[in-house]
Short mmCIF file of C-alpha atoms in Angstrom, two decimals:
data_model
loop_
_atom_site.label_atom_id
_atom_site.label_comp_id
_atom_site.label_asym_id
_atom_site.label_seq_id
_atom_site.Cartn_x
_atom_site.Cartn_y
_atom_site.Cartn_z
CA MET A 23 89.51 77.28 80.40
CA SER A 24 91.70 76.59 77.37
CA SER A 25 95.26 77.82 77.15
CA PHE A 26 94.34 79.45 73.82
CA TYR A 27 91.68 81.56 75.54
CA VAL A 28 94.04 82.61 78.31
CA THR A 29 96.75 83.56 75.82
CA SER A 30 94.23 85.53 73.78
CA VAL A 31 93.07 87.47 76.84
CA ILE A 32 96.65 88.35 77.76
CA THR A 33 97.46 89.40 74.19
CA ILE A 34 94.42 91.68 74.00
CA LEU A 35 95.16 93.28 77.35
CA VAL A 36 98.79 93.84 76.45
CA LEU A 37 97.89 95.45 73.13
CA ILE A 38 95.41 97.76 74.85
CA SER A 39 98.10 98.77 77.34
CA TYR A 40 100.66 99.92 74.75
CA ASP A 41 100.74 103.58 73.77
CA VAL A 42 102.75 105.19 70.98
CA LYS A 43 105.72 106.03 73.21
CA GLU A 44 105.96 102.42 74.41
CA VAL A 45 105.83 100.96 70.90
CA LYS A 46 108.84 103.13 70.04
CA ALA A 47 110.79 101.45 72.84
CA GLN A 48 111.94 98.78 70.34
CA LEU A 49 111.58 95.88 72.73
CA ARG A 50 110.43 92.61 71.22
CA VAL A 51 109.54 89.10 72.26
CA GLY A 52 112.25 86.60 71.30
CA TYR A 53 114.92 89.30 71.21
CA TYR A 54 117.71 86.81 71.99
CA ALA A 55 116.50 84.03 69.68
CA ASN A 56 119.44 84.43 67.29
CA THR A 57 122.13 85.74 69.65
CA CYS A 58 121.59 83.71 72.84
CA GLY A 59 118.79 81.21 72.33
CA MET A 60 119.12 79.72 75.82
CA ALA A 61 118.87 83.07 77.60
CA GLU A 62 115.35 82.79 79.01
CA TYR A 63 115.81 79.11 79.85
CA ILE A 64 118.98 79.82 81.82
CA VAL A 65 117.29 82.60 83.80
CA LYS A 66 114.29 80.40 84.53
CA ASP A 67 116.56 77.56 85.64
CA GLU A 68 118.29 79.83 88.15
CA VAL A 69 114.96 81.17 89.42
CA ARG A 70 113.66 77.62 89.77
CA ASN A 71 116.74 76.53 91.73
CA ALA A 72 116.41 79.51 94.07
CA PHE A 73 112.66 79.01 94.44
CA TYR A 74 113.08 75.40 95.53
CA MET A 75 115.58 76.48 98.19
CA ASP A 76 113.55 79.51 99.32
CA PRO A 77 110.04 80.09 97.89
CA GLY A 78 110.10 83.59 99.35
CA LEU A 79 112.62 84.67 96.73
CA ALA A 80 109.85 84.73 94.14
CA ALA A 81 108.28 87.74 95.81
CA GLY A 82 111.71 89.31 96.14
CA LEU A 83 112.39 89.02 92.41
CA VAL A 84 109.02 90.53 91.47
CA ARG A 85 109.71 93.41 93.83
CA LEU A 86 113.22 93.80 92.42
CA HIS A 87 111.75 94.38 88.96
CA PHE A 88 109.24 96.89 90.33
CA HIS A 89 111.90 98.83 92.25
CA ASP A 90 114.15 98.83 89.20
CA CYS A 91 111.49 100.18 86.85
CA PHE A 92 110.24 102.92 89.17
CA VAL A 93 113.68 104.53 89.45
CA ARG A 94 115.22 105.67 86.13
CA GLY A 95 113.14 103.07 84.28
CA CYS A 96 113.83 99.36 83.80
CA ASP A 97 117.58 99.68 83.32
CA GLY A 98 119.05 97.35 85.95
CA SER A 99 120.27 100.30 88.02
CA VAL A 100 118.89 98.72 91.20
CA LEU A 101 121.56 96.01 90.89
CA ILE A 102 124.58 98.33 91.00
CA ASP A 103 126.67 98.25 94.18
CA SER A 104 127.56 101.38 96.12
CA THR A 105 131.12 102.70 95.98
CA THR A 106 133.14 104.92 98.27
CA SER A 107 131.97 107.91 96.25
CA ASN A 108 128.35 106.92 95.58
CA SER A 109 125.46 105.44 97.53
CA ALA A 110 123.47 103.32 95.06
CA GLU A 111 119.73 102.58 94.86
CA LYS A 112 119.98 99.24 96.65
CA ASP A 113 121.33 101.00 99.74
CA SER A 114 118.57 103.57 100.05
CA THR A 115 116.45 103.33 103.19
CA THR A 116 113.58 102.25 100.93
CA ASN A 117 115.49 99.23 99.60
CA ASN A 118 117.88 98.20 102.34
CA PRO A 119 117.57 95.72 103.96
CA SER A 120 114.25 94.55 102.50
CA LEU A 121 115.20 94.13 98.82
CA ARG A 122 116.43 90.64 97.96
CA GLY A 123 117.14 88.26 95.08
CA PHE A 124 120.37 89.87 93.88
CA GLU A 125 122.28 86.58 94.05
CA VAL A 126 119.76 84.94 91.69
CA ILE A 127 120.42 87.64 89.11
CA ASP A 128 124.18 87.30 89.67
CA ASN A 129 124.06 83.53 89.10
CA ALA A 130 122.00 83.87 85.92
CA LYS A 131 124.30 86.57 84.58
CA ALA A 132 127.41 84.47 85.25
CA ARG A 133 125.97 81.53 83.33
CA LEU A 134 124.89 83.76 80.46
CA GLU A 135 128.29 85.41 80.21
CA ALA A 136 129.85 81.96 79.98
CA VAL A 137 127.83 81.06 76.89
CA CYS A 138 126.84 84.43 75.38
CA ARG A 139 129.37 86.98 76.48
CA GLY A 140 128.23 90.57 76.36
CA VAL A 141 124.81 89.79 74.91
CA VAL A 142 122.11 89.64 77.61
CA SER A 143 121.49 92.75 79.71
CA CYS A 144 121.00 92.68 83.45
CA ALA A 145 117.79 94.68 83.01
CA ASP A 146 116.34 91.91 80.82
CA ILE A 147 117.42 89.24 83.31
CA VAL A 148 115.47 91.06 86.03
CA ALA A 149 112.38 91.21 83.80
CA PHE A 150 112.64 87.51 82.91
CA ALA A 151 113.17 86.52 86.55
CA ALA A 152 110.09 88.46 87.67
CA ARG A 153 107.96 86.73 85.04
CA ASP A 154 109.30 83.31 86.05
CA SER A 155 108.59 84.07 89.70
CA VAL A 156 104.99 84.98 88.94
CA GLU A 157 104.54 81.75 87.01
CA MET A 158 106.17 79.55 89.67
CA THR A 159 103.85 80.91 92.35
CA GLY A 160 100.73 80.14 90.35
CA GLY A 161 100.28 83.26 88.25
CA LEU A 162 100.04 83.32 84.46
CA GLY A 163 103.21 83.12 82.43
CA TYR A 164 103.59 85.83 79.81
CA ASP A 165 105.94 86.78 77.00
CA VAL A 166 108.54 89.38 78.00
CA PRO A 167 109.57 91.81 75.25
CA ALA A 168 113.34 92.22 75.63
CA GLY A 169 116.15 94.38 74.31
CA ARG A 170 116.71 96.62 77.34
CA LYS A 171 120.17 98.06 77.86
CA ASP A 172 121.72 98.61 81.30
CA GLY A 173 122.01 102.07 82.83
CA ARG A 174 125.21 103.52 84.27
CA VAL A 175 123.74 105.65 87.08
CA SER A 176 122.32 104.46 90.41
CA LEU A 177 121.53 106.91 93.22
CA ALA A 178 120.08 106.08 96.62
CA SER A 179 118.56 109.55 96.81
CA GLU A 180 116.51 108.91 93.67
CA ALA A 181 115.18 105.63 95.04
CA SER A 182 114.08 107.34 98.24
CA ARG A 183 112.22 109.99 96.22
CA SER A 184 110.77 107.81 93.49
CA LEU A 185 109.43 104.66 95.13
CA PRO A 186 105.91 104.52 96.60
CA ALA A 187 105.88 104.12 100.39
CA PRO A 188 103.84 101.67 102.52
CA SER A 189 102.26 104.72 104.16
CA ASP A 190 101.05 106.28 100.88
CA ASN A 191 97.37 107.04 100.38
CA LEU A 192 95.33 106.40 97.25
CA ASN A 193 96.04 109.79 95.65
CA GLN A 194 99.77 109.47 96.24
CA LEU A 195 99.85 105.98 94.76
CA THR A 196 97.73 106.99 91.77
CA GLN A 197 99.97 109.98 91.01
CA SER A 198 103.15 107.93 91.42
CA PHE A 199 101.96 105.34 88.91
CA ALA A 200 100.54 107.99 86.56
CA LYS A 201 103.98 109.62 86.31
CA ARG A 202 105.16 106.34 84.81
CA GLY A 203 102.28 105.94 82.39
CA LEU A 204 100.27 103.50 84.50
CA THR A 205 96.59 103.95 85.30
CA GLN A 206 94.94 103.70 88.69
CA GLU A 207 93.44 100.37 87.68
CA GLU A 208 96.90 99.08 86.76
CA MET A 209 98.13 100.32 90.15
CA VAL A 210 95.39 98.34 91.90
CA THR A 211 96.20 95.33 89.72
CA LEU A 212 99.94 95.50 90.44
CA SER A 213 99.26 95.93 94.15
CA GLY A 214 98.12 92.32 93.92
CA ALA A 215 101.82 91.37 93.90
CA HIS A 216 101.41 91.58 97.68
CA THR A 217 99.62 88.26 97.43
CA ILE A 218 103.11 86.74 97.86
CA GLY A 219 105.95 87.67 100.16
CA ARG A 220 106.55 89.17 103.57
CA SER A 221 106.95 92.64 105.06
CA HIS A 222 109.09 93.99 107.87
CA CYS A 223 107.13 95.01 110.95
CA THR A 224 108.68 98.46 110.75
CA SER A 225 106.81 99.05 107.48
CA PHE A 226 103.44 99.10 109.20
CA SER A 227 104.06 99.25 112.98
CA ASN A 228 102.89 102.87 113.01
CA ARG A 229 99.39 101.50 112.41
CA LEU A 230 99.59 99.33 115.53
CA TYR A 231 100.98 101.68 118.17
CA ASN A 232 100.44 105.37 118.95
CA TYR A 233 98.64 105.88 115.65
CA ASN A 234 97.52 109.44 116.38
CA THR A 235 96.36 111.67 119.21
CA THR A 236 92.92 110.09 119.34
CA SER A 237 93.61 106.41 118.58
CA MET A 238 96.31 103.99 119.63
CA GLN A 239 95.70 101.82 116.54
CA ASP A 240 94.64 102.56 112.99
CA PRO A 241 90.82 102.24 113.20
CA SER A 242 90.64 101.03 109.59
CA ILE A 243 92.28 97.69 110.54
CA ASP A 244 90.11 94.77 111.63
CA PRO A 245 90.54 94.66 115.46
CA LEU A 246 91.30 90.93 115.54
CA TYR A 247 93.95 91.40 112.87
CA THR A 248 95.44 94.24 114.92
CA VAL A 249 95.83 91.92 117.91
CA GLN A 250 97.43 89.25 115.72
CA LEU A 251 99.92 91.73 114.28
CA GLN A 252 100.76 93.13 117.71
CA GLN A 253 101.64 89.61 118.84
CA GLN A 254 103.87 89.12 115.80
CA CYS A 255 105.41 92.59 116.06
CA PRO A 256 105.64 93.42 119.79
CA GLN A 257 106.24 97.12 120.34
CA LYS A 258 109.17 96.70 122.70
CA SER A 259 110.89 93.90 120.83
CA PRO A 260 114.62 94.64 120.50
CA ASP A 261 114.49 92.78 117.17
CA MET A 262 111.60 94.78 115.66
CA ALA A 263 113.70 95.85 112.67
CA ASN A 264 114.24 92.22 111.63
CA LEU A 265 110.78 90.81 112.33
CA THR A 266 108.62 90.03 109.28
CA VAL A 267 105.07 88.80 108.67
CA PRO A 268 103.34 87.48 105.52
CA ILE A 269 101.46 90.19 103.65
CA ASN A 270 98.74 87.70 102.67
CA PRO A 271 98.63 85.28 105.65
CA SER A 272 96.29 82.69 104.12
CA SER A 273 98.50 81.88 101.09
CA PRO A 274 101.79 83.82 101.22
CA ALA A 275 103.51 81.69 98.55
CA VAL A 276 100.66 81.55 96.00
CA ALA A 277 99.77 84.24 93.46
CA ASP A 278 96.02 84.27 94.09
CA THR A 279 93.35 86.85 94.86
CA ASP A 280 93.23 86.28 98.63
CA TYR A 281 95.12 89.55 98.97
CA TYR A 282 92.08 91.42 97.66
CA MET A 283 89.79 89.45 99.95
CA ASP A 284 91.96 90.59 102.87
CA VAL A 285 91.73 94.22 101.79
CA LEU A 286 87.94 93.97 101.55
CA ALA A 287 87.92 92.53 105.08
CA ASN A 288 89.99 95.46 106.39
CA ARG A 289 93.01 93.22 106.72
CA GLY A 290 95.32 95.10 104.38
CA LEU A 291 98.74 95.06 106.01
CA HIS A 292 100.04 98.46 104.88
CA ASN A 293 98.21 101.73 104.59
CA SER A 294 98.99 101.50 100.86
CA ASP A 295 96.97 98.26 100.78
CA GLN A 296 93.98 99.37 102.83
CA THR A 297 93.77 102.72 101.05
CA LEU A 298 92.61 100.91 97.91
CA LEU A 299 89.12 101.02 99.46
CA SER A 300 89.12 104.79 99.88
CA SER A 301 87.28 105.60 96.64
CA PRO A 302 84.27 103.91 95.02
CA MET A 303 86.20 103.30 91.80
CA SER A 304 89.26 101.68 93.39
CA MET A 305 87.05 99.70 95.78
CA ASN A 306 85.15 98.34 92.80
CA GLN A 307 88.44 97.34 91.16
CA VAL A 308 89.49 95.52 94.34
CA ALA A 309 86.15 93.68 94.44
CA GLN A 310 86.38 92.69 90.76
CA ASN A 311 89.86 91.29 91.25
CA ALA A 312 88.82 89.44 94.38
CA MET A 313 85.91 87.72 92.64
CA ASN A 314 87.58 86.99 89.30
CA PRO A 315 90.93 85.23 89.83
CA MET A 316 91.55 84.54 86.13
CA LEU A 317 90.70 88.12 85.18
CA TRP A 318 93.16 89.42 87.78
CA ARG A 319 95.90 87.04 86.62
CA SER A 320 95.39 88.19 83.03
CA LYS A 321 95.38 91.87 83.99
CA PHE A 322 98.44 91.38 86.18
CA ALA A 323 100.40 89.77 83.36
CA ALA A 324 99.51 92.64 81.01
CA ALA A 325 100.38 95.26 83.63
CA MET A 326 103.75 93.63 84.28
CA VAL A 327 104.57 93.78 80.57
CA LYS A 328 103.58 97.45 80.44
CA MET A 329 105.54 98.26 83.60
CA GLY A 330 108.57 96.52 82.09
CA ARG A 331 108.66 99.15 79.32
CA ILE A 332 109.01 102.16 81.63
CA GLY A 333 111.95 104.35 80.63
CA VAL A 334 113.89 101.57 78.95
CA LEU A 335 117.25 102.15 77.28
CA THR A 336 117.52 100.50 73.87
CA GLY A 337 119.72 100.48 70.79
CA LYS A 338 122.93 102.45 71.34
CA THR A 339 121.84 103.91 74.67
CA GLY A 340 123.07 102.20 77.81
CA GLU A 341 125.35 99.16 77.85
CA ILE A 342 125.45 95.42 78.48
CA ARG A 343 127.17 95.08 81.86
CA ALA A 344 129.66 92.25 82.22
CA THR A 345 128.74 92.07 85.90
CA CYS A 346 125.36 93.29 87.08
CA ARG A 347 126.75 94.93 90.22
CA VAL A 348 129.32 97.10 88.44
CA ILE A 349 129.13 99.42 85.42
CA ASN A 350 131.58 98.63 82.62
#
């Protein structure tokens, strides 16, 4: 398949995804071309360095972008440190200790401040780093419209309320994404990010032990997979909170469609994964993604661009933080 065809598919999907409100967001591809031409290269270089040291950071950076955008929009608020008077997003029970990749953003920001002081926002760095992580794990690269400003508010309580949970069902997930202008199909497409990365046992252990009054385990999980997970996440392990397993065991470092094959085989790790089969429409979307890797990669790239426009601050709103962890 030619690169021209792939680019055309992505462009078409992206254009379809934009609505009037998003076009008004004033983001644009090549935003730093005249003010900091090396911006995207520097971010990619830092992501590449981190990826070589720890391939798992790619999944962390994609998740960082998602968790940023779903709370107050894509404004870099997830990067802000807590203070004595405020508990920030990163320290919510939803984000701590599982969210990672902050040091990659810090390193990129430090290099950018050295050559283009006060120009590149932390929110844009997060968006660039997520794109680079997708590409380095085998997904399609895509152009990131930039021009986001950084927010000045970060509340752990908002993260706890706003972020989808691993235990969510299909209706809850669909409504959560709809509140942010994303369709159910885009939710199913973005769930494919679970093709890379790991999850803490505590995020799904309720499905393995004492599930309800009539079943010890979640009956929707493949029994052999249940046994495997129980071995990896023993119920009485004193270290349960720190134990992790790959979400997509067959290829945890590759952005492919094996995740959807797992869901179809009742091997979705979280309830939020397996629930994608709970309606004919979402099940059909899972099957289409599973059988059409290039289609999924194209849809995923378009959905990431659309997600990256949620609630952005542009123009004179927000600020360009000198340090991503602290407001100016």
